[in-house]
mmCIF file of C-alpha atoms in Angstrom:
data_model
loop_
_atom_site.group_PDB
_atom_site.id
_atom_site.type_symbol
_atom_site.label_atom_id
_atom_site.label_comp_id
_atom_site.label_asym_id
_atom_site.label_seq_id
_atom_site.Cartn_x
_atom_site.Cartn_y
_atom_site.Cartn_z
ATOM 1 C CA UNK A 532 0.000 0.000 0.000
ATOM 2 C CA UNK A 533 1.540 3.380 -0.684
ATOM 3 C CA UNK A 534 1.916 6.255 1.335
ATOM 4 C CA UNK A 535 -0.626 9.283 2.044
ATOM 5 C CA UNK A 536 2.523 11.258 0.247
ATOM 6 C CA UNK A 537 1.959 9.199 -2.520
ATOM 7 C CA UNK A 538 -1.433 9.341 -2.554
ATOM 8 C CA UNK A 539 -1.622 13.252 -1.753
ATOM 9 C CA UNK A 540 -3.714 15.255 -3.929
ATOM 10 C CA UNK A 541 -1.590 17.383 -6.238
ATOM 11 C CA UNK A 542 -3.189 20.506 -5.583
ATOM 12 C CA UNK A 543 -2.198 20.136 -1.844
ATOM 13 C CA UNK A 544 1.506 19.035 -2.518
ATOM 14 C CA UNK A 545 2.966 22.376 -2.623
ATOM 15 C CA UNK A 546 1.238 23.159 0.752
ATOM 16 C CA UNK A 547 2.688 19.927 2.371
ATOM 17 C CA UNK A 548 5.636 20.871 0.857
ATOM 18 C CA UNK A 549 5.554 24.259 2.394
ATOM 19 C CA UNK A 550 5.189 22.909 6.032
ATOM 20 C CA UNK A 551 7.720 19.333 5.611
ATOM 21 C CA UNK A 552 10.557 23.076 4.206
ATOM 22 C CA UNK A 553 9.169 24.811 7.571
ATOM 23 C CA UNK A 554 9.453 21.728 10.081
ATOM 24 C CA UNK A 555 13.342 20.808 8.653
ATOM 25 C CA UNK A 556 13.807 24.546 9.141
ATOM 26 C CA UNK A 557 13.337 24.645 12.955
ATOM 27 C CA UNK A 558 13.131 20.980 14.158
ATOM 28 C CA UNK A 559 16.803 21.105 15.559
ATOM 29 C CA UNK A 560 15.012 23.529 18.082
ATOM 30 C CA UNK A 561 12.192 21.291 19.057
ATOM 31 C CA UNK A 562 14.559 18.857 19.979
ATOM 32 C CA UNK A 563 15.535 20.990 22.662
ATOM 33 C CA UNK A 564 11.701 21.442 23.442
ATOM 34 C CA UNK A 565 11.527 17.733 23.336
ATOM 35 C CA UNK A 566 14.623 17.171 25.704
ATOM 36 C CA UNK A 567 13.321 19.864 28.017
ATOM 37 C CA UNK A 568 9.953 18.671 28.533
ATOM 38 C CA UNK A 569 11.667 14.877 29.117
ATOM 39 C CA UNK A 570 13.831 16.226 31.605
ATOM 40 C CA UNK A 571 10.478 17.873 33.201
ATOM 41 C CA UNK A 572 8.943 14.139 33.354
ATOM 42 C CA UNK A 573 11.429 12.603 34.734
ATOM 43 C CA UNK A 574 11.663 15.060 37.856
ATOM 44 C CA UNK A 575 8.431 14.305 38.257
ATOM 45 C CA UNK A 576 8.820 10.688 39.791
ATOM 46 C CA UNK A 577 12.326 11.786 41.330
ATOM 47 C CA UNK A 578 10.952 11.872 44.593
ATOM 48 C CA UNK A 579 7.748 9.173 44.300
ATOM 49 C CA UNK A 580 7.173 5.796 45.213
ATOM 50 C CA UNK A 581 6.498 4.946 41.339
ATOM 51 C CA UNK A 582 9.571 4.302 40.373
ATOM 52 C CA UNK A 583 9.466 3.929 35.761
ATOM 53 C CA UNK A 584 12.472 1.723 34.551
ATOM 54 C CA UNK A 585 13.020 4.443 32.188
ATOM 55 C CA UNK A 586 12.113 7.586 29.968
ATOM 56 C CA UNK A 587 12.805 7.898 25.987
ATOM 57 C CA UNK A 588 11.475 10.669 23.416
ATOM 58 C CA UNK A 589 11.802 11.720 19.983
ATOM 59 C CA UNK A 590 11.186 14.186 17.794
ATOM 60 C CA UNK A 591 9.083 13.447 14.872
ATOM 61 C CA UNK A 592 11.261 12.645 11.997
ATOM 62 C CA UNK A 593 11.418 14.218 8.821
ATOM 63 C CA UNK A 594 9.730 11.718 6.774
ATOM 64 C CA UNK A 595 7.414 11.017 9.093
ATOM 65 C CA UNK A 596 5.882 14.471 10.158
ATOM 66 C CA UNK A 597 5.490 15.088 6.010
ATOM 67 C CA UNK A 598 3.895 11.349 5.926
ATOM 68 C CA UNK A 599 0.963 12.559 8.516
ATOM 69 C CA UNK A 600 0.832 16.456 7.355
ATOM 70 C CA UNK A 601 -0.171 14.670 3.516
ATOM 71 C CA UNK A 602 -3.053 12.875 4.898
ATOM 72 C CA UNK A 603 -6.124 13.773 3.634
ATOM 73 C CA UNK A 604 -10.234 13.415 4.810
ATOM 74 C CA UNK A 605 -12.089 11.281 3.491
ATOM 75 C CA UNK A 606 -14.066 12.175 0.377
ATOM 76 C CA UNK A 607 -16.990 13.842 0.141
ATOM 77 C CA UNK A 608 -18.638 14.104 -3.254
ATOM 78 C CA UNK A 609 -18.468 17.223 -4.574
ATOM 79 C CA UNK A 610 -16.040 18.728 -2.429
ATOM 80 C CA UNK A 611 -12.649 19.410 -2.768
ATOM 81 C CA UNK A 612 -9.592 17.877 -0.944
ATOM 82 C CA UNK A 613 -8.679 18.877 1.805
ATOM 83 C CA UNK A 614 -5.856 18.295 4.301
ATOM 84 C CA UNK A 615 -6.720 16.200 8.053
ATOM 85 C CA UNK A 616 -3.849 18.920 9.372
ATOM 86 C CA UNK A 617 -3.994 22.101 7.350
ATOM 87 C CA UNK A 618 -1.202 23.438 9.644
ATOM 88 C CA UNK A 619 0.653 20.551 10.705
ATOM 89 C CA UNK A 620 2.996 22.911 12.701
ATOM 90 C CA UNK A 621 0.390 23.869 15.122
ATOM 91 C CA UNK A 622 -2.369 21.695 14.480
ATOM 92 C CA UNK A 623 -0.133 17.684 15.047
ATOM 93 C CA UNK A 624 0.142 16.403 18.882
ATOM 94 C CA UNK A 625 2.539 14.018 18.507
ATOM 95 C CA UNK A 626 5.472 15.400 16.725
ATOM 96 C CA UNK A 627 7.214 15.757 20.381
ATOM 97 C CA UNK A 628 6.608 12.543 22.533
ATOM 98 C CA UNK A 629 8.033 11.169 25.880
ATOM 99 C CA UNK A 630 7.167 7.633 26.879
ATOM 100 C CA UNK A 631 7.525 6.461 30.330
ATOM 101 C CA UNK A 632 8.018 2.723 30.995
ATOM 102 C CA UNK A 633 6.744 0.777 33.692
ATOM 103 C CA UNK A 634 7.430 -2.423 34.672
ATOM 104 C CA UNK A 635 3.331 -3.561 35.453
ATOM 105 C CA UNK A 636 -0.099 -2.418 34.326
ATOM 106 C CA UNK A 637 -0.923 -1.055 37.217
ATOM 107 C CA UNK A 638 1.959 1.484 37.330
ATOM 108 C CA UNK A 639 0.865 2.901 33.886
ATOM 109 C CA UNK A 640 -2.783 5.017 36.061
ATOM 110 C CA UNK A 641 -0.052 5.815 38.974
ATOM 111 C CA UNK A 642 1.746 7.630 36.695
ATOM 112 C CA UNK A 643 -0.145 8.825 34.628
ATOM 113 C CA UNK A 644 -2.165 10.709 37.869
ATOM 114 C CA UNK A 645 0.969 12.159 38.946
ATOM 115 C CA UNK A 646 1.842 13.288 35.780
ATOM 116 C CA UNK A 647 -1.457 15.158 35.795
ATOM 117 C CA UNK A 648 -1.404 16.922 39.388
ATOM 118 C CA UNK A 649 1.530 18.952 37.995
ATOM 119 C CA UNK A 650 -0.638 21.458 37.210
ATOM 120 C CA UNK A 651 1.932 24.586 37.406
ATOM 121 C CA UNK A 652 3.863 22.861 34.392
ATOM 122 C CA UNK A 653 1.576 20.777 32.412
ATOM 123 C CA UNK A 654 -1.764 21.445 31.603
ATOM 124 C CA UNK A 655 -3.488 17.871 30.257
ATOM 125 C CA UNK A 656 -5.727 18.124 27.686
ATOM 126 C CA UNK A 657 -6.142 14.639 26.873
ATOM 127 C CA UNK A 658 -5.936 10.950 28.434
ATOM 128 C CA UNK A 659 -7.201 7.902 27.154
ATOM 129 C CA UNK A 660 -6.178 4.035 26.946
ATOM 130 C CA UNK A 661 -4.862 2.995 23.762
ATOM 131 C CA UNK A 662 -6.273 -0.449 24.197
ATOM 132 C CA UNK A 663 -9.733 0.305 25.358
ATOM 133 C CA UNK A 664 -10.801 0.102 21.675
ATOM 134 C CA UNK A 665 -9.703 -3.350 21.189
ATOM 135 C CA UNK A 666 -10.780 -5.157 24.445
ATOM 136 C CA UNK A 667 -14.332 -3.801 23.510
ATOM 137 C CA UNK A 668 -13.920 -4.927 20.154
ATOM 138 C CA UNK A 669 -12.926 -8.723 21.524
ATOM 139 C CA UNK A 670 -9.259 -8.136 19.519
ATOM 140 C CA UNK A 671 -6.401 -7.300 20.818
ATOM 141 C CA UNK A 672 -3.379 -4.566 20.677
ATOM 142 C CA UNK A 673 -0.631 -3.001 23.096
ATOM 143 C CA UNK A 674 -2.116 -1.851 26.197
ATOM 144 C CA UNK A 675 -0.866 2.227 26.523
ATOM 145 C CA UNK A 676 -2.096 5.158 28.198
ATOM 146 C CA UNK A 677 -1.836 8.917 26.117
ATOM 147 C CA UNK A 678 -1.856 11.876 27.551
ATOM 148 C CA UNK A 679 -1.960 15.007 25.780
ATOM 149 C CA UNK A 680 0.028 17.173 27.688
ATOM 150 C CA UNK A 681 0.487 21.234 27.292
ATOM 151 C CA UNK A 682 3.413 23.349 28.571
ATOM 152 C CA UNK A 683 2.824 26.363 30.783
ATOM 153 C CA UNK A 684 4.873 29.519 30.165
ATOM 154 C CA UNK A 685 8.075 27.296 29.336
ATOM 155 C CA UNK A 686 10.831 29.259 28.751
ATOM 156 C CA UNK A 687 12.616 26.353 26.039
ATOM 157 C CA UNK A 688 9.263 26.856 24.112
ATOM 158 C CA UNK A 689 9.363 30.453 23.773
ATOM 159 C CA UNK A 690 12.448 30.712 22.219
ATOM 160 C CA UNK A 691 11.105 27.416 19.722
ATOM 161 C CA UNK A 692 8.620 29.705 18.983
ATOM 162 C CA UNK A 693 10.552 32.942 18.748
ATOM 163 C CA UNK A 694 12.141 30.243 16.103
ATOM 164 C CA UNK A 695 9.202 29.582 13.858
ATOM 165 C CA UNK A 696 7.453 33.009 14.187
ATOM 166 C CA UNK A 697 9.486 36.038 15.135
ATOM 167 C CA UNK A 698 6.605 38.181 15.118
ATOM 168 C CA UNK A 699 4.312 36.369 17.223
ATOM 169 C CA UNK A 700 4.625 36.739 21.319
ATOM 170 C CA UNK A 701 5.661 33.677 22.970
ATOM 171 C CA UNK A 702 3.313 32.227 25.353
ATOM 172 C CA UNK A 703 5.581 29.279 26.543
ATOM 173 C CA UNK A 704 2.413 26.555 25.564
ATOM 174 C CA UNK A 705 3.190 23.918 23.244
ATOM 175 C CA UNK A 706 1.125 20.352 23.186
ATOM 176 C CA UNK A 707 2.806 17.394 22.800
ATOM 177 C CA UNK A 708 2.001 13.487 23.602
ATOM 178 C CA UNK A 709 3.426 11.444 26.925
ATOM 179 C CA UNK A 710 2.851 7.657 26.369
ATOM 180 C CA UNK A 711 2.818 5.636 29.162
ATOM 181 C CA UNK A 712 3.238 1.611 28.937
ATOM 182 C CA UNK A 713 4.760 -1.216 30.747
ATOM 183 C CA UNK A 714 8.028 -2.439 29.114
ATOM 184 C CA UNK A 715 6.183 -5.696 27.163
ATOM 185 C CA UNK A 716 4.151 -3.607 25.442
ATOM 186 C CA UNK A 717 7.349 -1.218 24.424
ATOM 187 C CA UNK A 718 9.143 -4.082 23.105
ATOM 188 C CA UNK A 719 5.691 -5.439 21.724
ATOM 189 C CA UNK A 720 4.777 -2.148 19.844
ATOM 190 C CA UNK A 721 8.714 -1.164 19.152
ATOM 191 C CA UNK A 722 8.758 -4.510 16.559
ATOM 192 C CA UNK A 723 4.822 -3.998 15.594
ATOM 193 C CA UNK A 724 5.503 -0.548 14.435
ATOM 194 C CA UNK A 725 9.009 -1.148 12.532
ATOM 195 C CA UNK A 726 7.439 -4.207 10.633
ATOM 196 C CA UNK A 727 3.554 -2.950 10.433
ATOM 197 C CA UNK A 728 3.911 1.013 10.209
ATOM 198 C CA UNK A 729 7.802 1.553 8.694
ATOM 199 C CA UNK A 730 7.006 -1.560 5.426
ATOM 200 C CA UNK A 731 6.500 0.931 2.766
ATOM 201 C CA UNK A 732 6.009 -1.856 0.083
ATOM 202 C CA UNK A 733 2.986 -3.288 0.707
ATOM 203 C CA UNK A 734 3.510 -6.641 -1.691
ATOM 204 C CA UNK A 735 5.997 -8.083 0.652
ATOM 205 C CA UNK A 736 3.082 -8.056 3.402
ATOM 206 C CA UNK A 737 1.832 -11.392 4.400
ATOM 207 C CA UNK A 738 -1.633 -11.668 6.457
ATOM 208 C CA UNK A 739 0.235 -14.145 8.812
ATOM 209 C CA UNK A 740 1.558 -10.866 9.788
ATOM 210 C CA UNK A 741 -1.222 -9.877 11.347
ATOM 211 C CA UNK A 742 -2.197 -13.029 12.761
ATOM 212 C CA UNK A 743 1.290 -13.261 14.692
ATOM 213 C CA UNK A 744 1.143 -9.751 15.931
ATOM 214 C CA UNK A 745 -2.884 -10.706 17.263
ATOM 215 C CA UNK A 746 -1.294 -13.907 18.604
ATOM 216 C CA UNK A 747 1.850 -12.000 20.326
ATOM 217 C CA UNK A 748 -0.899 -9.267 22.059
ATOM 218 C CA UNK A 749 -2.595 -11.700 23.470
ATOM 219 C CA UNK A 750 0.268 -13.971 25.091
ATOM 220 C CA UNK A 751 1.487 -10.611 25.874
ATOM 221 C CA UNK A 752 -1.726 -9.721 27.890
ATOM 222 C CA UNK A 753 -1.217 -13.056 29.084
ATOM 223 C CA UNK A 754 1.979 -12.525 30.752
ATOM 224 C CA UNK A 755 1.590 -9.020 32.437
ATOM 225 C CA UNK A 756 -1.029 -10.458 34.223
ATOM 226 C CA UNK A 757 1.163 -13.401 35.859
ATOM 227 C CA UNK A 758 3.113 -11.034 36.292
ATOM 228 C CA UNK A 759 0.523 -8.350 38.259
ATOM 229 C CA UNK A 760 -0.528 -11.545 40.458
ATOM 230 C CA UNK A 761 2.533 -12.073 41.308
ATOM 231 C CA UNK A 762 3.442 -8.736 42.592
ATOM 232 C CA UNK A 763 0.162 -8.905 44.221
ATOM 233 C CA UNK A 764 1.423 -12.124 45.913
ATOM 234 C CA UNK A 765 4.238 -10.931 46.489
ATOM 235 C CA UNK A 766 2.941 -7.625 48.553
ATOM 236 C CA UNK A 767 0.675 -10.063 50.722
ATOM 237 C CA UNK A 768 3.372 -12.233 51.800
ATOM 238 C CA UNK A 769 5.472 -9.322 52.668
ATOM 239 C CA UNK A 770 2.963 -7.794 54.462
ATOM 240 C CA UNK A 771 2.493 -10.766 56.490
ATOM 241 C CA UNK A 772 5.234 -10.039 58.002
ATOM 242 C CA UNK A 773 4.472 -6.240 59.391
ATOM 243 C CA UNK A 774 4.185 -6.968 63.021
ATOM 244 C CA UNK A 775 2.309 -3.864 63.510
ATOM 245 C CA UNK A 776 0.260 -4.834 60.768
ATOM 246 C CA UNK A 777 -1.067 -7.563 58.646
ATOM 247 C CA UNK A 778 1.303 -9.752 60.840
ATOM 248 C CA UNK A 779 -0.606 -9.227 63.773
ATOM 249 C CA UNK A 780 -4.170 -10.467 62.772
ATOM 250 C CA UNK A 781 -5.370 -12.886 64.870
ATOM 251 C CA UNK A 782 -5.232 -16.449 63.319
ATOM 252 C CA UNK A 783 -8.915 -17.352 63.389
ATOM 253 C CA UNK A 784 -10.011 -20.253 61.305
ATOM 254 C CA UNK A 785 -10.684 -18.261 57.938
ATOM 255 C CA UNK A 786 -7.121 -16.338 58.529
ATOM 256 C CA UNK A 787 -5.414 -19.492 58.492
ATOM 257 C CA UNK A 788 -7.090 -20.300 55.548
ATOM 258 C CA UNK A 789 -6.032 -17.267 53.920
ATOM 259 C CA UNK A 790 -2.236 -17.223 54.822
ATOM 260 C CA UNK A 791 -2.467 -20.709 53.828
ATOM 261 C CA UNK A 792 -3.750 -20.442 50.186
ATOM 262 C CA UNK A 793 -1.569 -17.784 49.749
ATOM 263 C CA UNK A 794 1.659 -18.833 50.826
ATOM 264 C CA UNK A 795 1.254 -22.947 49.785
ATOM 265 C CA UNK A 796 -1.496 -22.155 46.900
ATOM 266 C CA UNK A 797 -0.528 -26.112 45.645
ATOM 267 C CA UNK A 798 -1.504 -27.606 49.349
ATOM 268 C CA UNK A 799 -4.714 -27.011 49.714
ATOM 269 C CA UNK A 800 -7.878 -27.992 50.486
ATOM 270 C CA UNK A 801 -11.334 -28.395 50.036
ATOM 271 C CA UNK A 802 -12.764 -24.937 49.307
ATOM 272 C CA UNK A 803 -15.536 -25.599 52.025
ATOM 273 C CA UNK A 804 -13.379 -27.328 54.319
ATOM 274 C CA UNK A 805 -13.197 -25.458 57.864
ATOM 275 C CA UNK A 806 -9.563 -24.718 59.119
ATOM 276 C CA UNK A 807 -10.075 -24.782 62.847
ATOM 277 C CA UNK A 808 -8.362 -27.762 63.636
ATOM 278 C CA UNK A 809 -5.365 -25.449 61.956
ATOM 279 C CA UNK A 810 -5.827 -23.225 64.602
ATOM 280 C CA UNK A 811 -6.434 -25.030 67.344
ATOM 281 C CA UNK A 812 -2.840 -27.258 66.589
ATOM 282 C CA UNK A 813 -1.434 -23.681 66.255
ATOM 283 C CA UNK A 814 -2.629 -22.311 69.415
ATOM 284 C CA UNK A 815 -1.625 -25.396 71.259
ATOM 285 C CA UNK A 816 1.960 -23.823 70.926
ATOM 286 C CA UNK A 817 1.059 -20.272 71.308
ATOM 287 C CA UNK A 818 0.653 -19.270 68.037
ATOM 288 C CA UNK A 819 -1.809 -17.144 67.807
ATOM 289 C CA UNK A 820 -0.715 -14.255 65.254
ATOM 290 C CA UNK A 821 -0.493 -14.505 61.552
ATOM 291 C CA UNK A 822 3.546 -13.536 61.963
ATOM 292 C CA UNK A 823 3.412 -16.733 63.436
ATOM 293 C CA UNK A 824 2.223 -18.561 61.176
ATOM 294 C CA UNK A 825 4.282 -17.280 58.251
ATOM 295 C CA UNK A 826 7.199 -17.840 59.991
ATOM 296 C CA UNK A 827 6.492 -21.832 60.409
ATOM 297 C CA UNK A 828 5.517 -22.149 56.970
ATOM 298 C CA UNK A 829 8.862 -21.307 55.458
ATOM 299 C CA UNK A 830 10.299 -23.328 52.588
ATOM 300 C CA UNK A 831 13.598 -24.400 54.298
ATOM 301 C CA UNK A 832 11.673 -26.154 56.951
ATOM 302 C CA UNK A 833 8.756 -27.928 54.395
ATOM 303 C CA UNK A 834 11.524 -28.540 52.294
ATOM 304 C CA UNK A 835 13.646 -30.553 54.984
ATOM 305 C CA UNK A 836 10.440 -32.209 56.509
ATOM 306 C CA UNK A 837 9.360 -33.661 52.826
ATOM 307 C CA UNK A 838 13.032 -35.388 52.692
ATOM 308 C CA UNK A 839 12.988 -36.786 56.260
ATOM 309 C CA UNK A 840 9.755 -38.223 55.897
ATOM 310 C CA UNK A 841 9.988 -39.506 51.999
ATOM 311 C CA UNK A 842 5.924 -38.894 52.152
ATOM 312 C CA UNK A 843 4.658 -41.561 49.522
ATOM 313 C CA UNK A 844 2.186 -39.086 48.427
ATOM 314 C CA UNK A 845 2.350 -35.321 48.529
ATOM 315 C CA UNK A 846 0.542 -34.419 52.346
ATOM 316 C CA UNK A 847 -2.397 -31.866 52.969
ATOM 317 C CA UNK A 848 -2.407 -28.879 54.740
ATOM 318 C CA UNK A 849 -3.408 -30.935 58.004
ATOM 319 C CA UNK A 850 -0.399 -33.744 58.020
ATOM 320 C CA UNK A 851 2.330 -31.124 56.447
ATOM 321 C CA UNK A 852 0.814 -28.273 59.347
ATOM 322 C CA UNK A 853 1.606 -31.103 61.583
ATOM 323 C CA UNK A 854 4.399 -32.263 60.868
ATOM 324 C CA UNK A 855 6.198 -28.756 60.380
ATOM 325 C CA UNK A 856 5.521 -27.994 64.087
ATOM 326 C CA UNK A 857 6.606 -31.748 64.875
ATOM 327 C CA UNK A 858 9.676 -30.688 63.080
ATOM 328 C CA UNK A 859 10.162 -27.185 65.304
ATOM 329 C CA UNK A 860 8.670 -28.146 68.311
ATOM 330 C CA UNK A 861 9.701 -31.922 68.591
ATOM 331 C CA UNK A 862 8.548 -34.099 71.571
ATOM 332 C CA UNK A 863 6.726 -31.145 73.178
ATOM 333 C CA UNK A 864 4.301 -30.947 70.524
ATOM 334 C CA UNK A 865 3.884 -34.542 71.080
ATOM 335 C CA UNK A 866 2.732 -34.014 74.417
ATOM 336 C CA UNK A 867 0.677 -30.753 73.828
ATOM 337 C CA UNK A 868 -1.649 -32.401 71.036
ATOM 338 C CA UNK A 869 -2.044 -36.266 71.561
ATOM 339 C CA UNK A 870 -3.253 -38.406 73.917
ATOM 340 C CA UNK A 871 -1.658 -38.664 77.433
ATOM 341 C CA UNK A 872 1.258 -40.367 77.368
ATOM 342 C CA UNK A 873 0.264 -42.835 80.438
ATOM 343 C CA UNK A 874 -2.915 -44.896 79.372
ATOM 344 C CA UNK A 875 -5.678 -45.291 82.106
ATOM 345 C CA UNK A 876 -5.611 -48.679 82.964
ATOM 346 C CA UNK A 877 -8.855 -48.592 82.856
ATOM 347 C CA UNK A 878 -8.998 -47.820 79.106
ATOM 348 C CA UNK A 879 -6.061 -49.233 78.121
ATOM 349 C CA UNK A 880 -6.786 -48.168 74.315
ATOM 350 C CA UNK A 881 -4.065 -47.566 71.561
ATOM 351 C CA UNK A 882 -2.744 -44.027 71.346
ATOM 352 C CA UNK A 883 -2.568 -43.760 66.972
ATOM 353 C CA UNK A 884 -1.793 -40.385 67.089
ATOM 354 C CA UNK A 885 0.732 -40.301 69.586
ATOM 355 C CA UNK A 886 2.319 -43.637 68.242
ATOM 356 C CA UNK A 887 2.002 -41.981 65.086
ATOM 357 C CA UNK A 888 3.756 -38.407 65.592
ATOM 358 C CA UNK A 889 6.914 -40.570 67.725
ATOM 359 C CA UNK A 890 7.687 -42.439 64.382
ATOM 360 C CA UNK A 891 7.872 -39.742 62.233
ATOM 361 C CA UNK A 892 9.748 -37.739 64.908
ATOM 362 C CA UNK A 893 12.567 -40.229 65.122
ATOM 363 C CA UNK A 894 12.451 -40.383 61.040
ATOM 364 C CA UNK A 895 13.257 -36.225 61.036
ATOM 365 C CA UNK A 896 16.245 -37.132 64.336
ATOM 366 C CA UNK A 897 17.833 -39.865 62.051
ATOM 367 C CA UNK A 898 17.718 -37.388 59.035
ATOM 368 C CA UNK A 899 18.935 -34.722 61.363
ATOM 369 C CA UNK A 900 21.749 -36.774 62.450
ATOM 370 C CA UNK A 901 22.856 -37.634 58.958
ATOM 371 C CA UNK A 902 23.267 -34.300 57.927
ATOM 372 C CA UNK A 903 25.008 -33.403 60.882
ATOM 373 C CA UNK A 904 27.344 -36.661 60.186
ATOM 374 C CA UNK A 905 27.986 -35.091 56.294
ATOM 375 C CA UNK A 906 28.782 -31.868 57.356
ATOM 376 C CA UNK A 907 31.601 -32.878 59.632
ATOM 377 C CA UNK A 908 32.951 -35.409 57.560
#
């Protein structure tokens, strides 16, 4: 497919013509505009908890500010042609653009609402998602959120515009875009917009194309939100640990349940199942805050108690609970949560559990032992 250029009306050429001569005559100074008003953004998050992995921009290239000042509006019958930017110069958005990268989705509204409470420097005059279009549609496309940002009484813009119009009065205001996307969809929309946008020659285009880049989008959307729950997971577990916090909840049945399914997800159990026997074993050893509990479930430990018992089959929350405070707490959680350790004579009945907890707890001494034996030998 050719270009708009290409396809320009020649009775608007020499106009186009007249503002591609203009924009090569001043863009050196926009750059500065352009490096100004990135230096601006980046201040911005100097001193915030949103923390970008980094900040690029551009100036609109040559060939591309005369490929979007030649297109044209769509037909009408009867009337003549007529240019989509009659004054490119003035009337284009996007010729300067900054792009902050994020690492997450969520990132892209945090900074893109502290980008607009600068007020004194930026005045926004636009904001919308890039992708909303597409997830309403049911296709898919990079996920990115423009703003359409104005410059107040900016000194590096006056002088731009001293530039292009000597006898006009500065006012400092220029508009110019800031996209804002996490760093998959940079790479994602870096190699869309090289192949897609940048292949002039249209008869080397495949539709596979097309299909790949739909394809990529959506294993991209795919893994940005692994990614999100995991941060999410992440947060929780840390905050488990706040003792003046989430760490000090008290573990009732349900709060088990919750530190549970989010620490050990894979060990789990029924979803109606009720966890009070979790916190009764718990509070048999005084356990009785969620900082507690986090800090018996830790991998080390489930990780040495799966090879000193050799389970047969992978254990449930109940037996590997147990068995972790068997492993801290030894022969005194023995004693706390089994049957007394003198039968009544007159109920001389079998003690399972007891019997049961004493056999694994000399398994975990012998393994104990062993690796004490390797590490001095």
């Amino acid at each position: 497919m050719s270009s708009h250029w290409d396809r320009l009306d020649e009775r608007l050429r020499p106009a186009v013509a007249a503002s591609v001569a203009e924009y090569e005559r001043i863009r050196s100074q926009l750059e500065f505009v352009t490096w100004d008003v990135e230096a601006s953004i980046r201040e911005i998050f100097e001193d915030s908890e949103t923390t970008p992995l980094f900040f690029t921009s551009r100036t609109k290239s040559l060939e591309s500010f005369r490929e979007k000042a030649s297109r044209m509006v769509s037909p009408v019958a009867g009337a003549e042609p007529a240019l989509q930017f009659p004054d490119p110069l003035r009337n284009l958005t996007d010729i300067v653009g900054v792009r902050v990268i994020t690492t997450l989705p969520a990132e892209n509204a945090q900074a893109a609402n502290l980008i607009k409470r600068q007020r004194s420097t930026f005045d926004c005059r636009g904001d919308r998602e890039k992708d909303i279009g597409s997830i309403e549609s049911g296709t898919y496309g990079y996920s990115s959120r423009h703003l359409i940002l104005r410059t107040i009484q900016n000194d590096v813009v006056k002088h731009y515009q001293q530039v292009l119009d000597a006898s006009a009065k500065p006012n400092g205001s220029y508009f110019f875009e800031c996209q804002i996307r996490t760093v998959f969809a940079h790479a994602w929309s870096e190699i869309e917009h090289d192949i897609r946008f940048k292949a002039q020659d249209r008869r080397a285009w495949s539709p596979y194309f097309d299909r790949q880049f739909t394809a990529t989008a959506a294993m991209l959307e795919t893994v940005e939100t692994a990614f999100s729950e995991l941060h999410e997971r992440y947060e929780a577990v840390t905050n488990f640990w706040d003792e003046n916090g989430e760490g000090a909840v008290p573990l009732t049945p349900n709060r088990v349940k919750e530190v549970w399914q989010t620490l050990l997800p894979h060990v789990d159990r029924k979803s109606d199942d009720d966890w009070g026997w979790a916190a009764e074993l718990l509070a048999a050893h005084g356990l009785v805050r969620t900082i507690e509990l986090v800090d018996v479930l830790q991998s080390q430990a489930i990780s040495d108690v799966r090879q000193a018992l050799d389970h047969r089959y992978s254990p449930g929350p109940d037996r590997l609970l147990d068995d972790l405070l068997l492993w801290r707490y030894g022969t005194v959680h023995i004693d706390l949560t089994t049957e007394p350790a003198t039968p009544d004579a007159k109920h001389p009945e079998s003690k399972p559990r007891r019997e049961s907890l004493q056999r694994r707890y000399q398994q975990m001494m012998r393994y104990r032992e062993a690796g004490r034996a390797a590490s001095s030998a």
